[in-house]
Amino acid sequence: MSTRPLPRSLDPAPGELLPGFLLRLSHRLRIAPLHLAQHCGLHQPPASTFPTRHMLHLDPGKATVLARSLRLSPAEIHRLTLMHQAPEFPPLLEYLRSERSFETLVTEGWVFTRFSRYCPECLAEDRGAATSSWNGLWRLPMMVACLRHQRFLDWLCPDCGNPAFSTGIRETNRWRPASLVPAPLAVLHPAQCRSRVADGQRTPNAPYLYPLCGGRLDQRRPAIRPSAEIIELQEKLIRLATSPSSRPPVRSVNRPASASEHFNDLRAVTLLISGTWPAAAELFPRTPHLDTTAAHVEHRLVTLSTRKPGGNPHLIRALDRPPPDAATSAALLALASKFLTAECSSDYVSDLVARCDKKWPGRGKLLQMEPHCSAGFRFAAASRLDTLRPVGLGATLAVFPQAATHLGTLKAETVPQRLPDSWIETLTDLGREPDLYLRRDAAIRLVQMAKGGPRSEAGVYLGFDIPAVHAVSNALKNWQQTGDNARLYNQALARLADQIASSPDLIDYHRRRHHLNQWVIPEEDWNPIIDEVQRQQTPAGRQHTRWTHTRCLAASAIVWANITHGERLWAPTLRSIRDHPAPHPTTTSAATESRSIEGRGRRNSIHPLLATALKEYGSKLAALIDQGTAPAGTPTPHSPRPWAR
């Protein structure tokens, strides 16, 4: 592999991708694209193609080598990738941030890697590029119209009928192998069609070359003009895909959403439209070109219905794949967009999801996409989606929501382990008493709504252990599966989250839990508490009261529960009761003592006096913690202190 700079190069055209740049440079230097790529380090013999993934992203090392060879800067090389040109388009992020294969990205069709749409008039214009340049955004399925020339994009060669910028489709109606540049051994004008015209034929005296179409794609021909609504939608989608994530959010299903979430919503609704047709047409009967959308959806459904058992599983993914024809895709996207922007969009989305069942082929795909959708979409679909989730060993309907529906508004640190009674009032009309399990579940789910993540993570954040989280899920499963309980519960939690988020002077309970982790009342604080209780006791009471270390541990648990608004038995001093099958006897005794203090005990006992003193002490300590001036507590021991009286 040579990395010497080429004798001549080109300046990249605005919006150009690496494949188009290589075509222009190949035409200028009269070098086959494959040989050019080999010189630049993009290709290793003996392969006769090079991967299309290079148009999505280039690692820094390869970009540096390529920049040196092409006499460009690394920044200019990275600008030749879709990840730079459309940083907010989710399928590109999924490819880079997950273990999903590039082949999955190709199969699902939300990035056109096998071909490209194009505008003949743009290819015919020079615009300082010396010859025809291919716009990188034409590879995105939501690019349906050329705003410059006010026309739908084409996707087929008018001469051979094969998809543009592709090696073509076989006589068996299957794609030929894709390459970053089709027919990479041929030197052609960038606007010439590079598709093979027949199978099994080679050019005489050139065994590595096949007969190519060679037709010009830049010939001006009658255009189909999109409506003003499609042009407006196209402008919006381009702006969302290409703008940095710091831009103000859009609204999707009546709530703020990021650009990436909005695209995921659009994709999810597209899947729902295809899976529930003609429900969408019934909800929006006046949408233009419904017949075009109907023909596309029905073709997909027929293809799916004829799939043989055990056959190609990718056909299921194809249920939401955008059609390659720009006008058809525009009609489908316009219909899907109405579900996200209509005044009652939440009801419309809920209606579509309600029409799906567990036998629907797109169920798994929708459940996979849902956590990445906007808060508005998840809220609208949540109660209906719960009927689609798998139920079996380890599965329960109580796991929703997994993603943050109130990210940026509700703060997880303001959620205590034991919800205040004023908050619980929101959950009193659900037909179930707000018992221990419902209270715990509500707290766990509020944390999920604030910061996302699985239930186990949210439970541990609050101070529960994983078995306790599972016990809560199992206790509520049957109730949530009954009637409309799941939807009503979800709506009540959403109202509660909004109520908390709008409340002034919220407490950072997470800071308090963190400060009091493995904490016990220190001696210098415990002695004044004893003195205060003894001051109010009778002489006989003072004589018979023993201030043991066990009582100090119990008092510490009460203070912890008061300050953190947590459950007493989850206090650090009593945690071993939960964590170990045979907790230390001191801990067991402390738990019994703490129950007496919490219940205030008998009228003439010290428990009411001690509870009052601990409440006053806890209020002062909480203020110091909130101000960041509280000293660290003493580590929890199981042996008696020398200062115990």
XYZ file of C-alpha atoms in Angstrom:
645
model
C 0.000 0.000 0.000
C 1.399 3.373 -1.012
C 0.601 6.491 0.941
C 2.530 8.922 -1.257
C 0.501 12.037 -2.130
C -1.123 11.928 -5.526
C 0.322 14.284 -8.134
C -3.021 16.073 -8.344
C -6.190 16.118 -6.284
C -9.494 18.008 -5.968
C -11.252 20.184 -3.466
C -14.326 18.390 -2.062
C -17.618 19.789 -3.307
C -20.141 21.011 -0.705
C -22.079 18.095 0.791
C -20.099 15.492 -1.158
C -19.511 11.961 0.163
C -16.311 9.945 -0.231
C -17.726 7.734 -3.062
C -18.620 10.778 -5.167
C -15.267 12.418 -4.477
C -13.434 9.276 -5.626
C -15.500 9.214 -8.818
C -14.623 12.798 -9.662
C -10.947 12.278 -8.878
C -10.869 9.018 -10.855
C -12.341 10.810 -13.866
C -9.850 13.650 -13.583
C -6.769 11.429 -13.189
C -8.039 8.720 -15.549
C -7.368 6.089 -12.862
C -9.829 3.316 -12.010
C -11.511 4.009 -8.648
C -10.290 0.679 -7.264
C -6.669 1.489 -8.091
C -7.132 4.949 -6.639
C -8.523 3.454 -3.447
C -5.627 0.995 -3.271
C -3.156 3.862 -3.507
C -4.981 5.701 -0.699
C -5.183 2.719 1.657
C -8.929 2.059 1.288
C -8.526 -1.238 -0.544
C -6.414 -4.355 -0.070
C -5.933 -6.830 -2.936
C -7.050 -9.369 -4.033
C -10.602 -8.097 -3.294
C -12.299 -6.502 -6.306
C -14.586 -4.266 -4.222
C -14.159 -2.072 -1.175
C -16.664 -1.618 1.689
C -19.501 0.871 1.579
C -19.160 1.494 5.325
C -16.373 3.974 4.553
C -18.984 6.486 3.482
C -20.478 6.420 6.996
C -17.396 6.792 9.119
C -13.600 6.652 8.914
C -11.398 5.854 11.886
C -8.736 8.505 12.641
C -5.831 6.388 11.396
C -7.419 5.661 8.019
C -8.539 9.283 7.702
C -4.956 10.476 8.279
C -3.551 8.148 5.596
C -6.323 9.136 3.182
C -5.765 12.834 3.823
C -2.043 12.510 3.085
C -2.681 10.664 -0.168
C -5.415 13.017 -1.379
C -3.612 16.214 -0.325
C -6.436 17.113 2.062
C -6.657 17.711 5.796
C -8.111 15.029 8.132
C -11.010 17.411 8.852
C -11.815 17.584 5.128
C -11.753 13.779 4.947
C -14.169 13.429 7.864
C -16.505 15.925 6.169
C -16.811 13.352 3.366
C -18.711 10.974 5.697
C -22.409 10.795 6.566
C -21.649 10.870 10.277
C -20.346 14.404 9.810
C -23.051 15.491 7.400
C -26.050 14.062 9.305
C -24.931 13.756 12.951
C -28.508 13.629 14.292
C -29.785 10.801 12.082
C -30.258 7.828 14.468
C -29.380 4.837 12.224
C -25.883 6.239 11.794
C -25.469 6.551 15.563
C -26.808 3.020 16.064
C -24.184 1.635 13.696
C -21.321 3.324 15.559
C -22.529 2.911 19.152
C -23.766 -0.661 19.180
C -22.607 -4.117 18.263
C -25.050 -4.345 15.383
C -23.408 -5.328 12.125
C -23.171 -3.122 9.087
C -25.193 -5.739 7.224
C -28.108 -5.050 9.581
C -27.949 -1.379 8.674
C -28.012 -2.314 4.988
C -30.946 -4.701 5.388
C -33.117 -2.308 7.380
C -32.791 0.291 4.637
C -32.718 3.473 6.704
C -29.466 4.448 5.014
C -29.153 3.774 1.287
C -25.825 2.000 1.000
C -26.586 -0.019 -2.161
C -27.702 2.933 -4.313
C -28.379 6.663 -4.180
C -31.241 8.932 -5.076
C -30.202 11.901 -7.196
C -31.293 15.132 -8.823
C -30.424 15.162 -12.569
C -30.284 18.952 -12.580
C -27.797 19.028 -9.687
C -25.586 16.476 -11.465
C -25.707 18.629 -14.605
C -24.494 21.733 -12.757
C -20.853 22.526 -12.249
C -21.110 24.651 -9.068
C -17.312 24.805 -8.854
C -16.885 21.024 -8.615
C -15.241 20.712 -12.083
C -17.702 17.900 -12.858
C -20.865 16.273 -11.488
C -20.887 15.788 -7.692
C -23.150 13.481 -5.686
C -24.779 15.004 -2.606
C -24.221 12.815 0.465
C -27.675 13.497 1.925
C -29.240 11.778 -1.082
C -28.321 8.549 0.732
C -30.824 9.248 3.526
C -34.381 7.934 2.995
C -35.963 11.110 4.309
C -34.314 13.043 1.428
C -37.119 12.968 -1.113
C -36.921 16.356 -2.857
C -34.311 18.734 -4.224
C -35.057 22.089 -2.634
C -32.838 23.898 -5.144
C -34.794 22.688 -8.164
C -38.143 22.002 -6.468
C -38.434 18.445 -7.788
C -38.625 14.905 -6.461
C -35.351 13.017 -6.555
C -34.928 10.185 -9.056
C -33.507 6.787 -8.148
C -33.474 4.736 -11.357
C -31.335 5.090 -14.445
C -33.621 6.077 -17.365
C -31.610 3.897 -19.760
C -31.176 0.536 -17.975
C -33.753 0.865 -15.184
C -31.273 -0.126 -12.466
C -30.945 1.888 -9.235
C -28.486 4.762 -9.588
C -24.971 4.522 -8.141
C -25.324 0.753 -7.841
C -23.981 -2.380 -9.494
C -27.575 -3.136 -10.402
C -30.130 -5.859 -9.770
C -29.734 -9.405 -11.066
C -32.156 -11.087 -13.414
C -33.312 -13.032 -10.336
C -34.460 -9.685 -8.862
C -31.738 -9.703 -6.181
C -29.103 -7.043 -5.603
C -25.595 -7.563 -6.916
C -22.826 -7.118 -4.304
C -22.496 -3.525 -3.137
C -19.282 -1.528 -3.313
C -18.248 1.932 -2.171
C -17.942 2.739 -5.887
C -19.860 0.447 -8.302
C -17.830 -1.089 -11.150
C -14.620 0.137 -9.502
C -12.375 -0.920 -12.408
C -14.167 1.308 -14.924
C -13.166 4.910 -15.606
C -16.380 6.800 -16.331
C -17.821 10.271 -15.937
C -19.300 10.673 -12.404
C -22.778 11.127 -13.864
C -22.642 7.933 -15.939
C -24.591 4.881 -14.801
C -22.223 2.170 -13.556
C -24.743 -0.687 -13.374
C -24.143 -3.991 -15.133
C -26.590 -4.550 -17.959
C -26.585 -8.365 -17.918
C -25.563 -11.356 -15.811
C -22.709 -13.703 -16.716
C -21.236 -11.530 -19.496
C -17.762 -10.029 -19.503
C -16.158 -7.525 -21.806
C -13.986 -9.217 -24.465
C -10.239 -8.932 -23.787
C -11.013 -7.564 -20.296
C -12.008 -10.517 -18.069
C -12.449 -8.335 -14.992
C -14.865 -5.912 -16.655
C -18.574 -6.387 -17.272
C -20.690 -4.519 -19.813
C -21.908 -1.363 -18.076
C -24.867 0.837 -18.858
C -22.922 4.092 -19.178
C -26.105 6.125 -19.593
C -26.005 9.720 -18.407
C -27.955 10.467 -15.248
C -27.512 14.225 -15.628
C -29.752 14.599 -18.650
C -32.575 17.001 -17.909
C -35.993 15.401 -18.159
C -39.539 16.226 -17.022
C -39.708 16.494 -13.259
C -42.439 15.647 -10.764
C -42.975 18.651 -8.504
C -43.646 18.073 -4.781
C -46.362 19.964 -2.947
C -45.629 22.867 -0.625
C -46.338 20.553 2.341
C -43.640 18.105 1.187
C -41.146 20.921 0.628
C -41.791 22.238 4.144
C -41.403 18.746 5.621
C -38.189 18.227 3.633
C -36.699 21.481 4.930
C -37.538 20.487 8.498
C -36.014 16.996 8.226
C -32.819 18.297 6.631
C -32.484 20.882 9.386
C -32.955 18.252 12.097
C -30.519 15.752 10.566
C -27.714 18.207 9.921
C -27.924 20.542 12.912
C -25.822 19.904 16.043
C -27.587 18.436 19.071
C -27.265 21.718 20.989
C -30.046 23.268 18.900
C -33.469 23.799 20.558
C -35.609 20.633 20.611
C -38.582 20.054 18.349
C -42.001 18.920 19.496
C -43.024 15.342 18.886
C -46.328 13.866 20.098
C -47.067 17.067 22.073
C -43.764 17.078 24.012
C -40.228 18.432 23.474
C -37.896 15.998 21.720
C -34.382 15.952 20.352
C -33.815 15.652 16.618
C -32.664 12.060 17.033
C -35.787 11.165 19.056
C -38.015 12.778 16.445
C -36.483 10.623 13.701
C -36.976 7.524 15.853
C -40.613 8.535 16.370
C -41.010 8.919 12.625
C -39.560 5.474 12.069
C -41.733 3.874 14.771
C -44.895 5.439 13.355
C -43.898 4.263 9.872
C -43.686 0.737 11.263
C -47.084 1.122 12.931
C -48.672 2.475 9.748
C -47.406 -0.527 7.790
C -48.442 -2.977 10.499
C -51.957 -1.672 11.087
C -52.997 -0.513 7.618
C -55.569 0.873 6.805
C -55.957 2.299 10.330
C -53.757 5.319 9.528
C -55.828 6.131 6.443
C -58.994 6.005 8.569
C -57.502 8.425 11.114
C -56.252 10.888 8.457
C -58.566 10.332 5.468
C -57.747 13.683 3.830
C -53.999 13.099 3.569
C -52.846 13.479 -0.056
C -51.666 10.430 -2.015
C -53.128 7.829 0.344
C -53.474 5.531 -2.659
C -49.694 5.679 -3.174
C -49.069 4.781 0.449
C -51.668 2.015 0.302
C -49.999 0.413 -2.733
C -46.611 0.469 -0.997
C -47.884 -0.958 2.302
C -49.928 -3.666 0.626
C -46.906 -4.736 -1.414
C -44.859 -5.050 1.792
C -47.586 -7.047 3.515
C -47.965 -9.404 0.569
C -44.206 -9.957 0.552
C -44.308 -10.722 4.248
C -47.298 -13.057 3.986
C -45.582 -15.142 1.315
C -42.468 -15.637 3.416
C -41.782 -19.306 3.967
C -41.504 -20.565 7.565
C -37.868 -20.354 8.546
C -37.151 -18.185 5.513
C -35.429 -14.834 5.289
C -35.924 -13.048 8.655
C -34.912 -9.721 7.127
C -38.358 -9.431 5.523
C -39.767 -8.621 8.953
C -37.351 -5.723 9.248
C -38.447 -4.612 5.773
C -41.916 -3.844 7.132
C -40.835 -0.304 8.017
C -38.191 0.115 5.296
C -38.777 3.359 3.336
C -39.658 2.867 -0.325
C -36.836 3.825 -2.702
C -39.143 5.898 -4.898
C -39.013 9.464 -3.571
C -42.654 10.364 -4.252
C -43.892 7.209 -2.520
C -41.552 7.775 0.404
C -42.716 11.398 0.668
C -46.357 10.303 0.897
C -45.516 7.820 3.674
C -43.363 10.317 5.606
C -46.023 13.021 5.332
C -48.624 10.650 6.770
C -46.283 9.549 9.577
C -45.448 13.177 10.355
C -49.122 13.951 10.944
C -49.160 11.427 13.807
C -46.307 13.343 15.486
C -47.500 16.907 14.952
C -51.315 16.749 15.111
C -53.107 18.396 18.025
C -54.309 15.017 19.360
C -51.211 13.098 18.266
C -50.964 11.232 21.580
C -54.407 9.704 21.013
C -53.569 8.825 17.410
C -50.341 7.044 18.369
C -52.114 5.185 21.171
C -54.809 4.120 18.720
C -52.259 2.621 16.299
C -50.437 0.708 19.035
C -53.745 -0.611 20.385
C -54.396 -2.299 17.036
C -51.264 -4.471 17.318
C -51.161 -7.854 19.008
C -48.478 -10.300 20.066
C -48.645 -12.163 16.749
C -47.832 -9.007 14.793
C -44.436 -9.481 13.047
C -43.283 -5.953 13.856
C -43.797 -6.341 17.629
C -40.155 -7.069 18.470
C -38.917 -4.231 16.289
C -41.285 -1.732 17.906
C -40.285 -2.814 21.427
C -36.643 -2.497 20.423
C -37.148 1.038 19.111
C -39.428 2.355 21.871
C -36.718 3.242 24.451
C -35.051 5.491 21.854
C -38.211 7.419 20.987
C -39.315 10.725 22.478
C -41.005 11.133 25.840
C -44.235 12.017 24.082
C -44.263 8.860 21.989
C -43.377 6.622 24.925
C -46.075 8.191 27.072
C -48.686 7.759 24.346
C -47.701 4.164 23.602
C -46.721 2.926 27.076
C -49.927 1.372 28.344
C -50.678 -0.255 24.992
C -47.124 -1.487 24.506
C -47.269 -3.306 27.816
C -49.744 -5.754 26.296
C -47.145 -6.561 23.608
C -44.233 -7.238 25.934
C -43.180 -10.870 26.421
C -44.365 -12.391 29.685
C -42.635 -15.451 31.116
C -39.868 -16.383 33.522
C -38.173 -13.196 34.569
C -40.512 -11.056 32.462
C -43.155 -8.765 33.876
C -45.303 -5.896 32.752
C -43.942 -3.773 35.572
C -40.677 -2.997 33.800
C -41.839 0.100 31.912
C -40.702 2.765 31.269
C -37.067 1.890 30.546
C -36.188 5.257 29.041
C -36.338 8.745 30.548
C -39.758 10.196 29.752
C -39.071 13.306 31.880
C -35.372 13.796 31.179
C -34.461 17.420 31.817
C -37.584 18.215 33.836
C -37.720 15.691 36.677
C -34.514 15.140 38.677
C -33.870 11.654 40.021
C -32.116 12.974 43.116
C -35.352 14.598 44.294
C -37.135 11.226 44.507
C -37.025 9.680 48.006
C -37.220 6.001 48.806
C -40.569 6.462 50.574
C -42.815 8.889 48.704
C -44.512 11.593 50.832
C -48.230 11.203 51.429
C -48.912 14.385 49.448
C -47.379 12.695 46.396
C -49.169 9.417 46.965
C -52.535 11.192 46.739
C -52.088 11.209 42.954
C -52.167 7.397 43.007
C -55.245 6.938 45.206
C -57.765 6.661 42.340
C -56.271 3.551 40.761
C -58.531 1.017 42.446
C -55.647 -0.250 44.552
C -54.569 0.915 47.986
C -51.137 2.598 47.869
C -49.529 -0.228 49.839
C -45.823 -0.824 50.366
C -45.348 -2.387 46.924
C -47.114 0.377 45.014
C -45.160 3.036 46.918
C -41.856 1.337 46.144
C -42.763 0.775 42.516
C -43.810 4.396 42.064
C -40.486 5.612 43.469
C -38.516 3.247 41.232
C -40.429 4.273 38.155
C -40.072 7.983 38.912
C -36.297 7.494 38.927
C -36.561 5.699 35.578
C -38.682 8.516 34.191
C -36.047 11.016 35.330
C -32.847 9.302 34.216
C -33.736 6.149 32.277
C -32.140 2.738 32.728
C -33.459 -0.608 33.957
C -35.543 -1.115 37.091
C -32.711 -2.804 38.972
C -30.488 0.229 38.458
C -33.224 2.623 39.595
C -33.933 0.476 42.672
C -30.277 0.368 43.704
C -30.085 4.141 43.180
C -32.842 4.497 45.795
C -31.162 2.097 48.218
C -33.124 -1.110 47.552
C -31.488 -4.368 46.569
C -32.317 -6.263 43.376
C -34.418 -9.025 45.033
C -36.629 -6.313 46.533
C -37.094 -4.756 43.085
C -38.111 -8.127 41.638
C -40.530 -8.687 44.521
C -42.231 -5.370 43.754
C -42.557 -6.256 40.064
C -44.070 -9.636 40.812
C -46.491 -8.186 43.369
C -47.919 -5.695 40.835
C -47.861 -7.859 37.713
C -51.358 -9.326 37.955
C -52.869 -5.985 38.891
C -51.278 -4.247 35.908
C -52.441 -6.971 33.552
C -56.064 -6.469 34.616
C -58.268 -4.197 32.538
C -56.944 -0.689 31.919
C -54.854 -0.515 35.104
C -51.495 -0.272 33.353
C -52.527 2.736 31.277
C -54.188 4.542 34.194
C -51.169 3.885 36.406
C -48.833 5.224 33.757
C -50.909 8.375 33.338
C -51.028 8.922 37.114
C -47.249 8.594 37.336
C -46.829 11.084 34.499
C -49.029 13.591 36.369
C -47.052 12.962 39.540
C -43.753 13.489 37.709
C -45.020 16.782 36.283
C -46.211 17.809 39.766
C -42.833 17.060 41.344
C -40.896 18.763 38.557
C -42.907 21.975 39.008
C -42.610 22.016 42.805
C -40.334 24.657 44.377
C -37.593 23.940 46.927
C -37.164 20.257 46.186
C -34.811 18.259 48.401
C -31.763 16.408 47.089
C -32.478 13.075 48.778
C -29.708 11.344 46.889
C -27.124 13.644 48.484
C -28.565 12.853 51.911
C -28.471 9.092 51.257
C -24.910 9.351 49.995
C -23.761 11.362 53.021
C -25.403 8.982 55.494
C -24.190 5.795 53.822
C -22.637 3.513 56.490
C -23.452 6.174 59.099
C -24.206 6.050 62.831
C -24.776 8.924 65.271
C -21.339 10.003 66.543
C -20.631 10.144 70.269
C -20.487 13.946 70.410
C -24.064 14.087 69.099
C -25.428 11.037 70.921
C -24.555 12.298 74.416
C -26.583 15.553 74.079
C -29.548 13.501 72.831
C -29.287 11.286 75.924
C -29.081 14.358 78.165
C -32.186 15.873 76.557
C -34.219 12.670 77.085
C -32.998 12.225 80.663
C -33.928 15.813 81.459
C -37.554 14.918 80.740
C -37.540 11.530 82.489
C -38.541 10.822 86.042
C -35.742 9.822 88.458
C -36.979 6.242 88.385
C -37.059 6.275 84.606
C -33.488 7.573 84.366
C -32.329 4.867 86.766
C -33.863 2.006 84.775
C -32.928 3.208 81.245
C -29.849 1.657 79.664
C -28.272 3.600 76.794
C -26.729 0.685 74.939
C -24.987 0.635 71.597
C -28.006 -1.240 70.186
C -30.221 1.713 71.076
C -27.784 4.047 69.298
C -27.971 1.923 66.144
C -31.765 1.986 66.318
C -31.773 5.762 66.790
C -29.407 6.139 63.823
C -31.844 4.186 61.654
C -34.681 6.494 62.707
C -32.621 9.606 61.922
C -31.641 8.130 58.538
C -35.283 7.363 57.693
C -36.417 10.849 58.742
C -33.698 12.702 56.821
C -33.774 10.648 53.606
C -37.519 9.960 53.729
C -36.633 6.298 53.447
C -37.872 3.025 54.882
C -36.407 2.372 58.326
C -35.261 -1.198 57.659
C -33.187 -0.032 54.675
C -31.073 2.231 56.892
C -27.320 1.439 56.797
C -27.304 0.347 60.442
C -30.037 -2.243 59.769
C -29.170 -3.186 56.190
C -27.591 -6.517 57.144
C -31.086 -7.773 57.992
C -31.787 -7.574 54.267
C -28.351 -8.538 53.009
C -27.630 -11.611 55.139
C -29.785 -14.637 56.003
C -28.384 -14.600 59.566
C -27.801 -10.959 60.514
C -25.771 -9.981 63.561
C -27.812 -10.242 66.804
C -27.055 -6.604 67.563
C -28.635 -5.580 64.257
C -31.732 -7.679 64.914
C -32.160 -6.111 68.349
C -31.620 -2.655 66.869
C -34.368 -3.304 64.325
C -36.805 -4.232 67.114
C -35.818 -1.129 69.091
C -36.197 1.135 66.049
C -39.724 -0.169 65.504
C -40.595 0.851 69.080
C -39.112 4.317 68.558
C -40.932 4.744 65.253
C -44.188 3.631 66.878
C -43.462 5.885 69.866
C -43.857 2.907 72.269
C -45.905 3.063 75.489
C -46.985 6.381 76.894
C -44.622 6.183 79.881
C -41.621 4.770 77.968
C -38.645 6.736 76.680
C -39.567 6.068 73.047
C -41.819 9.141 72.534
C -39.153 11.329 74.194
C -36.380 9.817 72.094
C -38.415 10.109 68.879
C -38.956 13.839 69.501
C -35.267 14.420 70.261
C -34.200 12.494 67.158
C -36.593 14.465 64.964
C -35.109 17.755 66.156
C -31.568 16.430 65.750
C -32.360 15.127 62.272
C -33.746 18.481 61.128
C -30.508 20.234 62.079
C -28.373 17.532 60.461
C -30.426 17.631 57.252
C -29.898 21.402 56.989
C -26.124 20.936 57.347
C -26.094 18.207 54.672
C -28.083 20.369 52.264
C -25.656 23.225 52.861
C -22.661 20.927 52.356
C -21.261 21.621 55.845
C -22.219 18.421 57.700
C -19.319 16.336 59.077
C -19.045 12.717 57.996
C -20.800 10.186 60.221
C -19.124 7.380 62.135
C -18.746 4.012 60.332
C -21.265 1.398 61.458
C -19.771 -1.222 63.800
C -21.304 -4.339 65.365
C -19.303 -4.113 68.586
C -20.369 -1.933 71.536
C -18.855 1.511 71.805
C -16.844 2.438 74.884
C -19.103 5.487 75.270
C -22.355 3.490 75.392
C -24.118 4.137 78.698
